[in-house]
Coordinates of C-alpha atoms and ligand atoms in Angstrom, one line a residue:
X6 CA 0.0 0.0 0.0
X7 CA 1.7 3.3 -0.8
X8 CA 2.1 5.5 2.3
X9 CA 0.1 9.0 2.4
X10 CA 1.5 9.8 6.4
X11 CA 4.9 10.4 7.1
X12 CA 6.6 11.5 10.8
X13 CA 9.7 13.9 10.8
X14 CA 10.8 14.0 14.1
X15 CA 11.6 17.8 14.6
X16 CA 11.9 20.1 18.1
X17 CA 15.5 18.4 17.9
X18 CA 17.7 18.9 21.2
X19 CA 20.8 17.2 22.5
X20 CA 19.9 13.8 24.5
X21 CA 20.8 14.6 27.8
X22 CA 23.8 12.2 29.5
X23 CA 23.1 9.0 31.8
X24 CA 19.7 7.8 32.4
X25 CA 18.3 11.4 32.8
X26 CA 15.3 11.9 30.0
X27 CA 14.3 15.4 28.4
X28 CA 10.9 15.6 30.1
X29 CA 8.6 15.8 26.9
X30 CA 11.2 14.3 24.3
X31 CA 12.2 10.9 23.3
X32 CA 15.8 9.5 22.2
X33 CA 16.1 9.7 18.3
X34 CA 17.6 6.7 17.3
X35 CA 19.5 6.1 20.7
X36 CA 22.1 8.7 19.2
X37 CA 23.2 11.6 20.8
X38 CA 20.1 13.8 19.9
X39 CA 15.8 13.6 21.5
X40 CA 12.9 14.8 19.2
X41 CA 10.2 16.5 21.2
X42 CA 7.8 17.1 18.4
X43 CA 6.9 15.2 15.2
X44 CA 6.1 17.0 11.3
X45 CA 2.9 15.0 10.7
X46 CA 3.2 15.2 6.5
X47 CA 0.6 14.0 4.7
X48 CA 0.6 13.3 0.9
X49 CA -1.9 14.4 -1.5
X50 CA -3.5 12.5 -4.6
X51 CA -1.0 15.2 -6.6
X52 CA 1.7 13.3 -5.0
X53 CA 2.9 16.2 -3.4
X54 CA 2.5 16.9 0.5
X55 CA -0.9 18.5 1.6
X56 CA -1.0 19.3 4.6
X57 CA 2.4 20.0 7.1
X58 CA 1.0 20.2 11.2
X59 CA 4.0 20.1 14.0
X60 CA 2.5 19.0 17.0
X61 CA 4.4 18.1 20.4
X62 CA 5.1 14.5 21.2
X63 CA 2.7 15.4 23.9
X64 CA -0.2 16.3 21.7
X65 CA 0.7 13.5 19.1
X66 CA 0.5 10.8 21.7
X67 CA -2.4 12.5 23.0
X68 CA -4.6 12.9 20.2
X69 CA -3.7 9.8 18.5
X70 CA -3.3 7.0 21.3
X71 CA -7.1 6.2 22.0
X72 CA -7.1 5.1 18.8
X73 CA -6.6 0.9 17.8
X74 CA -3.1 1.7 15.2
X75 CA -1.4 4.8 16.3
X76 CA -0.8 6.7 12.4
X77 CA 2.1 5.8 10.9
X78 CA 3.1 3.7 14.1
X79 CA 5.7 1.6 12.1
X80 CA 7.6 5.0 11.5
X81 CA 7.3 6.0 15.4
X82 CA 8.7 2.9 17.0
X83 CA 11.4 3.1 14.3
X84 CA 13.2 6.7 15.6
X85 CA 13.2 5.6 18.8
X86 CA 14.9 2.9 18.5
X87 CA 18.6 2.6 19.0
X88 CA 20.7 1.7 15.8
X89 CA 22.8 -1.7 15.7
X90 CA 26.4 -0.7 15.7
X91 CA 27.6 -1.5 11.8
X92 CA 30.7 -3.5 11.9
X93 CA 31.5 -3.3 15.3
X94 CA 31.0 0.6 15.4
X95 CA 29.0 2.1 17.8
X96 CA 26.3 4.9 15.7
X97 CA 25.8 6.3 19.3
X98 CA 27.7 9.4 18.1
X99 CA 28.6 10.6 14.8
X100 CA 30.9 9.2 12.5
X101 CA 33.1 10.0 10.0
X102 CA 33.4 8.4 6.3
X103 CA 36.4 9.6 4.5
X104 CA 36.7 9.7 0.8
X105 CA 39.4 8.0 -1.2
X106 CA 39.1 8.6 -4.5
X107 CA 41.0 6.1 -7.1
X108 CA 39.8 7.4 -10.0
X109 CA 41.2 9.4 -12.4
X110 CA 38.0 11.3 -13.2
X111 CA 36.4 12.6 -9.8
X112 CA 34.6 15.7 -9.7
X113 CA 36.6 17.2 -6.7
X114 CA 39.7 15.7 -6.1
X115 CA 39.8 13.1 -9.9
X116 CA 43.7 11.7 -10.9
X117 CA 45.2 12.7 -7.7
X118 CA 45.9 9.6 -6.1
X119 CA 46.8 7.6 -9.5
X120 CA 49.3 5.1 -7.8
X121 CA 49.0 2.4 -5.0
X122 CA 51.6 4.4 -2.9
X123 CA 49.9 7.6 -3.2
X124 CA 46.4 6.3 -2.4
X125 CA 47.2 4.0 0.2
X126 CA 49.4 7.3 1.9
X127 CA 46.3 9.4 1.5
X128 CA 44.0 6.5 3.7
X129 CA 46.3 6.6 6.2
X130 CA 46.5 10.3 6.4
X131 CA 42.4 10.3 6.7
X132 CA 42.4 7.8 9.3
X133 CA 45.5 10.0 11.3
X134 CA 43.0 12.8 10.8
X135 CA 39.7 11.3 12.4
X136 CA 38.0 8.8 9.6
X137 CA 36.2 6.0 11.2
X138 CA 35.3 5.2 8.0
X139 CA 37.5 4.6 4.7
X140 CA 35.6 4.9 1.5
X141 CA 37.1 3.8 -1.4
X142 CA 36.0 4.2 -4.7
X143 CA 37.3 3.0 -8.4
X144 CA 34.3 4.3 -10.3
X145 CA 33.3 8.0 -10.6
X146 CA 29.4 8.7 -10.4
X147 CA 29.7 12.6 -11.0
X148 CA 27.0 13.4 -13.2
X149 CA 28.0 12.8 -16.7
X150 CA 30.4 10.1 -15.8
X151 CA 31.2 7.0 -18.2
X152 CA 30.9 3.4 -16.7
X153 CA 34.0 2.0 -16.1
X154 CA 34.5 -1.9 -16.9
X155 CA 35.0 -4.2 -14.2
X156 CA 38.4 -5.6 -14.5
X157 CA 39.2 -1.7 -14.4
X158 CA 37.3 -1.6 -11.5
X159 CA 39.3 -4.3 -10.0
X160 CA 42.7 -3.1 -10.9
X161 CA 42.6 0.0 -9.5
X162 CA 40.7 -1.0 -6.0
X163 CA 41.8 -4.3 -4.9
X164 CA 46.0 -3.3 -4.6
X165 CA 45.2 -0.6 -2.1
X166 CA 41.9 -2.3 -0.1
X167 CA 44.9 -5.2 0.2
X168 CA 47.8 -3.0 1.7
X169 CA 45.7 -0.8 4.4
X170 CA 43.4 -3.4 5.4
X171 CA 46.0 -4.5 7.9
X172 CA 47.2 -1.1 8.7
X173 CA 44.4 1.3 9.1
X174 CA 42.3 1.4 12.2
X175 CA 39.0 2.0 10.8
X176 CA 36.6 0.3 8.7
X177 CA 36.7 -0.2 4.7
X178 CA 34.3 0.5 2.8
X179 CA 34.0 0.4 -1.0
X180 CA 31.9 2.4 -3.2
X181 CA 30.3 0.3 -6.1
X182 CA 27.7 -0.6 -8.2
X183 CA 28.9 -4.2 -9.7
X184 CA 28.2 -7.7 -8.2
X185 CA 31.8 -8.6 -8.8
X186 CA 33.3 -6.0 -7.3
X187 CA 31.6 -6.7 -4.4
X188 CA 32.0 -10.0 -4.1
X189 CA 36.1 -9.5 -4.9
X190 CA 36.2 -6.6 -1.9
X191 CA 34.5 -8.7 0.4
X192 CA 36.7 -11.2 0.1
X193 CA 39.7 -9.2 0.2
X194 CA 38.5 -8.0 3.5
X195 CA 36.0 -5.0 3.0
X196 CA 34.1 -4.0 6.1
X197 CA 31.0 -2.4 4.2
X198 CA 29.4 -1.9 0.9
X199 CA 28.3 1.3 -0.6
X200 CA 26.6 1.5 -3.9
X201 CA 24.9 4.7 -5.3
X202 CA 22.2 2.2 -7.0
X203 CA 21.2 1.3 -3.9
X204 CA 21.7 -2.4 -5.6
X205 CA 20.0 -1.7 -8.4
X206 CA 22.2 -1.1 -11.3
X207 CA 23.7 -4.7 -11.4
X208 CA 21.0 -7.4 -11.4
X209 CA 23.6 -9.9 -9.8
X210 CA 24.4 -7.2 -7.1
X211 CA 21.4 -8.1 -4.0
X212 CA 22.2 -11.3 -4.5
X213 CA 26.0 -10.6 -4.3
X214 CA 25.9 -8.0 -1.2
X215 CA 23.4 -10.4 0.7
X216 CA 26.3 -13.1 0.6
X217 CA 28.6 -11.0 1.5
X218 CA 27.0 -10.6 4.9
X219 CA 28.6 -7.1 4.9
X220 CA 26.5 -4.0 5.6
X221 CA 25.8 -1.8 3.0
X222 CA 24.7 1.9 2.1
X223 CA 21.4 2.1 -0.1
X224 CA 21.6 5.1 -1.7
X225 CA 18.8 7.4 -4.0
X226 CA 19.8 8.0 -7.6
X227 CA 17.4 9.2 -9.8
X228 CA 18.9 7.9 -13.4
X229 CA 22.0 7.1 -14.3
X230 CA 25.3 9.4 -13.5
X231 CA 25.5 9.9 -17.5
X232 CA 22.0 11.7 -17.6
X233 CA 20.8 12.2 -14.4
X234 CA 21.2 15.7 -14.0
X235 CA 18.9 16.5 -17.2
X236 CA 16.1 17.9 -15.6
X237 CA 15.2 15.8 -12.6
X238 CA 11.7 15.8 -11.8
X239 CA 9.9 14.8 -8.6
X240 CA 6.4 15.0 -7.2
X241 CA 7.8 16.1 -3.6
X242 CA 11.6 15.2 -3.3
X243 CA 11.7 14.1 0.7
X244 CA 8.9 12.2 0.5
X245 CA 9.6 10.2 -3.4
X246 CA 13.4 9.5 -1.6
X247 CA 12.0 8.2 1.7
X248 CA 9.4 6.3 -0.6
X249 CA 12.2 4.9 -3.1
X250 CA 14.5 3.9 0.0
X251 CA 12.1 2.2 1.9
X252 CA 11.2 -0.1 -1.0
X253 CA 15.1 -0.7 -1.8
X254 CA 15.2 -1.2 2.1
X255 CA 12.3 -4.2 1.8
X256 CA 14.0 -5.5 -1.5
X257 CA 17.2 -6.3 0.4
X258 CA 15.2 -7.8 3.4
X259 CA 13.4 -9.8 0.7
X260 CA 16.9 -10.6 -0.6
X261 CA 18.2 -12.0 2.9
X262 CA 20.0 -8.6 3.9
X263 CA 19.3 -8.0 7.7
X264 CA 17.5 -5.0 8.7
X265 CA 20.5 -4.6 11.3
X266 CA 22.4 -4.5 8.3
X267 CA 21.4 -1.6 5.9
X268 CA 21.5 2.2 6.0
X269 CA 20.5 4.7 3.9
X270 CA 21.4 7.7 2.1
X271 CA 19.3 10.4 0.2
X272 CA 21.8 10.8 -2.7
X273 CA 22.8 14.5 -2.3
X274 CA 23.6 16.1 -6.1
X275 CA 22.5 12.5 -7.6
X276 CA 19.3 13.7 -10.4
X277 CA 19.0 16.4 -8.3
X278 CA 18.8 20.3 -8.1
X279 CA 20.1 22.7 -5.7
X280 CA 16.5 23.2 -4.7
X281 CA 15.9 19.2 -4.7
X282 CA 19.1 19.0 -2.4
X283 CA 17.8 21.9 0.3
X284 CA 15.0 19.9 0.6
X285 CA 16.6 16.5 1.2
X286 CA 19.0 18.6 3.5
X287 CA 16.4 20.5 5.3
X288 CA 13.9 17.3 5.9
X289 CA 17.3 14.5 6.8
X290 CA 15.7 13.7 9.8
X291 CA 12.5 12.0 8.4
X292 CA 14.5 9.1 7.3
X293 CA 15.3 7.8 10.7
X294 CA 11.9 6.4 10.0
X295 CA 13.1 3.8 7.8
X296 CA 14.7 2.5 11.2
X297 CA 18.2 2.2 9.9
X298 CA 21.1 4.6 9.8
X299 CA 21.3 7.8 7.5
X300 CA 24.4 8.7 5.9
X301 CA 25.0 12.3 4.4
X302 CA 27.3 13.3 1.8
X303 CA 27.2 16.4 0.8
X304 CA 30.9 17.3 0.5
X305 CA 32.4 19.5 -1.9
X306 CA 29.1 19.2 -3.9
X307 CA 27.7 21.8 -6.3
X308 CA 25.1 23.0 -4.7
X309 CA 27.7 24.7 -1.8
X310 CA 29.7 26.1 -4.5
X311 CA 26.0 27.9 -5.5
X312 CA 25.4 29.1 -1.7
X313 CA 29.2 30.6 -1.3
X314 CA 29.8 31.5 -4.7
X315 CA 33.1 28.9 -4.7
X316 CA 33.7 28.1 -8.0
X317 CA 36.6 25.4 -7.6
X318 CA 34.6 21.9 -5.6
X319 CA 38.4 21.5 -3.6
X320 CA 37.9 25.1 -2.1
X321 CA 34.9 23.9 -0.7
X322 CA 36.3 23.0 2.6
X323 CA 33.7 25.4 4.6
X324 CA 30.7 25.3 3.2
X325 CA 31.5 21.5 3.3
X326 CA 31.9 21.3 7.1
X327 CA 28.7 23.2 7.7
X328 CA 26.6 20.8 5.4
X329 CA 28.2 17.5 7.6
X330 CA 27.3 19.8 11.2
X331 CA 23.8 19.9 9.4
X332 CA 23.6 16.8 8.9
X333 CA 24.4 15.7 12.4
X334 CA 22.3 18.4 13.8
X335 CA 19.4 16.3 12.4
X336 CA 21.2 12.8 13.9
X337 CA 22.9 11.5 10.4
X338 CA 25.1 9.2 11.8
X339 CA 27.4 9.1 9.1
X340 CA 28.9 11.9 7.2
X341 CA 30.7 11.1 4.1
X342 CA 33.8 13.8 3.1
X343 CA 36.5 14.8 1.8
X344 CA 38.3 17.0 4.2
X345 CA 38.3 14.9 7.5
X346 CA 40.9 16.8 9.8
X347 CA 38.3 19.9 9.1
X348 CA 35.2 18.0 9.8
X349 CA 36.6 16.1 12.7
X350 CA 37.6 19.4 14.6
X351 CA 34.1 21.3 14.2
X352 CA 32.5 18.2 14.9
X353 CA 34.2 17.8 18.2
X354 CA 34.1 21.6 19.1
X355 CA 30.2 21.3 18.1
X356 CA 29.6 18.1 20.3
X357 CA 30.8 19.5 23.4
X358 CA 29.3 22.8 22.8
X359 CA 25.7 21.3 22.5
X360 CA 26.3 18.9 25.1
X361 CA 28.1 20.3 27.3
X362 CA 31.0 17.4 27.9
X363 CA 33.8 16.8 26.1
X364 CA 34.5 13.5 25.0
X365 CA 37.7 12.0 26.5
Ligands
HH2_20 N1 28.7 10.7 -3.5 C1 29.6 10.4 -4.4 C2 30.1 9.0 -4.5 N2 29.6 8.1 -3.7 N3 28.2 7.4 -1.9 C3 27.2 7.7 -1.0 N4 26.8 6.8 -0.2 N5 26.8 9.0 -0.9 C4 27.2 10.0 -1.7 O1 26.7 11.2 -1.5 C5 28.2 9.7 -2.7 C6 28.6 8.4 -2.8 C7 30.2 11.4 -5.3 O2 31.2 12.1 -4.7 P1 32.8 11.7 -4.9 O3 33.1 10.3 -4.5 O4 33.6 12.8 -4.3 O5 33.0 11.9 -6.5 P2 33.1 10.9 -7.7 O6 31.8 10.1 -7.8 O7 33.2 11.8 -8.9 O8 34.2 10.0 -7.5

């Protein structure tokens, strides 16, 4: 049945420590964050949403408990709920996904790190700086990219996931859209998936992640990176990409991928506009209704070169850092960039500010 009611969990304030509660507020995802008012968004037969209320969590349970089904009760168990931990990683506090690029064509940082020395140098230096999370990538998805073939793929990904898989002290993850390549990085020791398909480019890829047992990142696309910035089109952005993930995220149950083991990501600057990303940025914190992680990236992407006016995407080390502290603002547990040492300081400095306590 396609869903008319959606919950954004809004009035957003720092969890408090210990066992204390915010009087009022529940714990949004068991992260470091309590909602104490829900976005009640309803969707119209336009497709588009028809009617926006806020009410207090108060008023919400109010209202709404007499009655046998609580609205969109699937939604409200799901942000309170703590997340698993992915890999061993606790998502109790934010975390950081740094990008290696080992491609020669990347829209930000392309044909810098073009030898195994040089990339392998450049993980390490991210996890020195404050990555929990490597990212590597062999493929760029920029928009207007060309596919690249597999044993390409292979060659440029596997010589580098080999030599820091021993030495760096966070997970690996590998950005991908192909079956193989999965398969290959999992067995080479991969810690996670991520594919910007959300497993739907390859045919063979469900079946290959779900063997994998790894966890992986579903992410929204709309199109392919080749066209997919030719006039994207939605009926109302937040609510199509919370529609679009939470099938992908039934497909890969369906598919023998554990709930425990799946997180999501709106696709920032994937068949999107610079209004289309605002929105996606602006709502993030409805998707903690699918139950399961949210990773942002936003890095370095176009639409903060239109905001600041910064023409060249490796200049975009501000703008960046204040998209990922928006992001965790609304509790995504993940951010993906480029400039970690940046992003690890103002997340740190932010943290403690809003919590008051430093962590050790
Ligand atoms: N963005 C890019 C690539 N992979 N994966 C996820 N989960 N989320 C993203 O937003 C995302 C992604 C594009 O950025 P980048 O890797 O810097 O560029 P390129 O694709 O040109 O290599």
């Amino acid at each position: 049945m396609k869903r008319t009611l959606y919950l954004r969990p809004t009035g957003l304030m720092p969890a408090p420590a210990g066992e204390v509660g915010v009087w009022g507020g529940l714990p949004l995802a068991g992260g470091w964050l309590s909602f104490t008012a829900l976005e009640i968004i309803r969707r119209g037969s336009s497709g588009e949403a028809s009617e926006r209320r806020i009410l207090s969590l108060g008023e919400f349970t109010e209202r709404e408990w007499g009655r046998d089904t609580l609205p969109a009760a699937d939604m409200f168990e799901a942000l309170r709920l703590p997340r698993a931990r992915v890999a061993g990683v606790s998502l109790a506090r934010p975390r950081i996904m740094g990008i290696v690029n080992l491609t020669p064509d990347s829209f930000s940082d392309g044909g810098r790190l073009t030898s195994v020395d040089a990339a392998v140098a450049h993980a390490l230096k991210l996890v020195d700086e404050g990555a929990d999370i490597l990212d590597l990538g062999a493929e760029s998805t920029r928009p207007g990219s060309d596919p690249v073939p597999v044993d390409e793929e292979l060659r440029r990904l596997l010589p580098v996931l080999e030599r820091i898989r021993d030495k760096a002290d966070a997970l690996i993850s590998v950005d991908t859209r192909k079956a193989e390549v999965m398969r290959r990085a999992a067995d080479a020791g991969a810690d996670m998936l991520n594919d910007v398909s959300a497993l739907t480019h390859d045919p063979a890829a469900l079946e290959a992640a779900a063997e994998s047992g790894l966890p992986v990142v579903l992410m929204h696309a709309l199109g392919d990176p080749k066209t997919m910035q030719d006039d994207p089109r939605y009926d109302d952005v937040l609510l199509d990409v919370f529609d679009y993930l939470e099938k992908r995220v039934a497909a890969c149950r369906a598919a023998g991928i554990p709930h425990d083991k799946l997180i999501v990501d709106p696709g920032i600057g994937f068949g999107k506009t610079i209004d289309h990303n605002l929105a996606l940025m602006a709502g993030l914190a409805l998707f903690h209704g699918l139950g399961v992680p949210v990773l942002l990236g936003a890095s370095r992407k176009r639409f903060i070169g239109h905001i600041t006016g910064v023409a060249s995407a490796g200049e975009r080390v501000a703008g960046s850092v204040g998209a990922a502290l928006a992001g965790v603002a609304q509790g995504a547990q993940i951010v993906r960039v480029h400039d970690v040492r940046a992003t690890r300081e103002a997340l740190d400095v932010w943290m403690a500010a809003m919590t008051g306590r430093a962590e050790a």
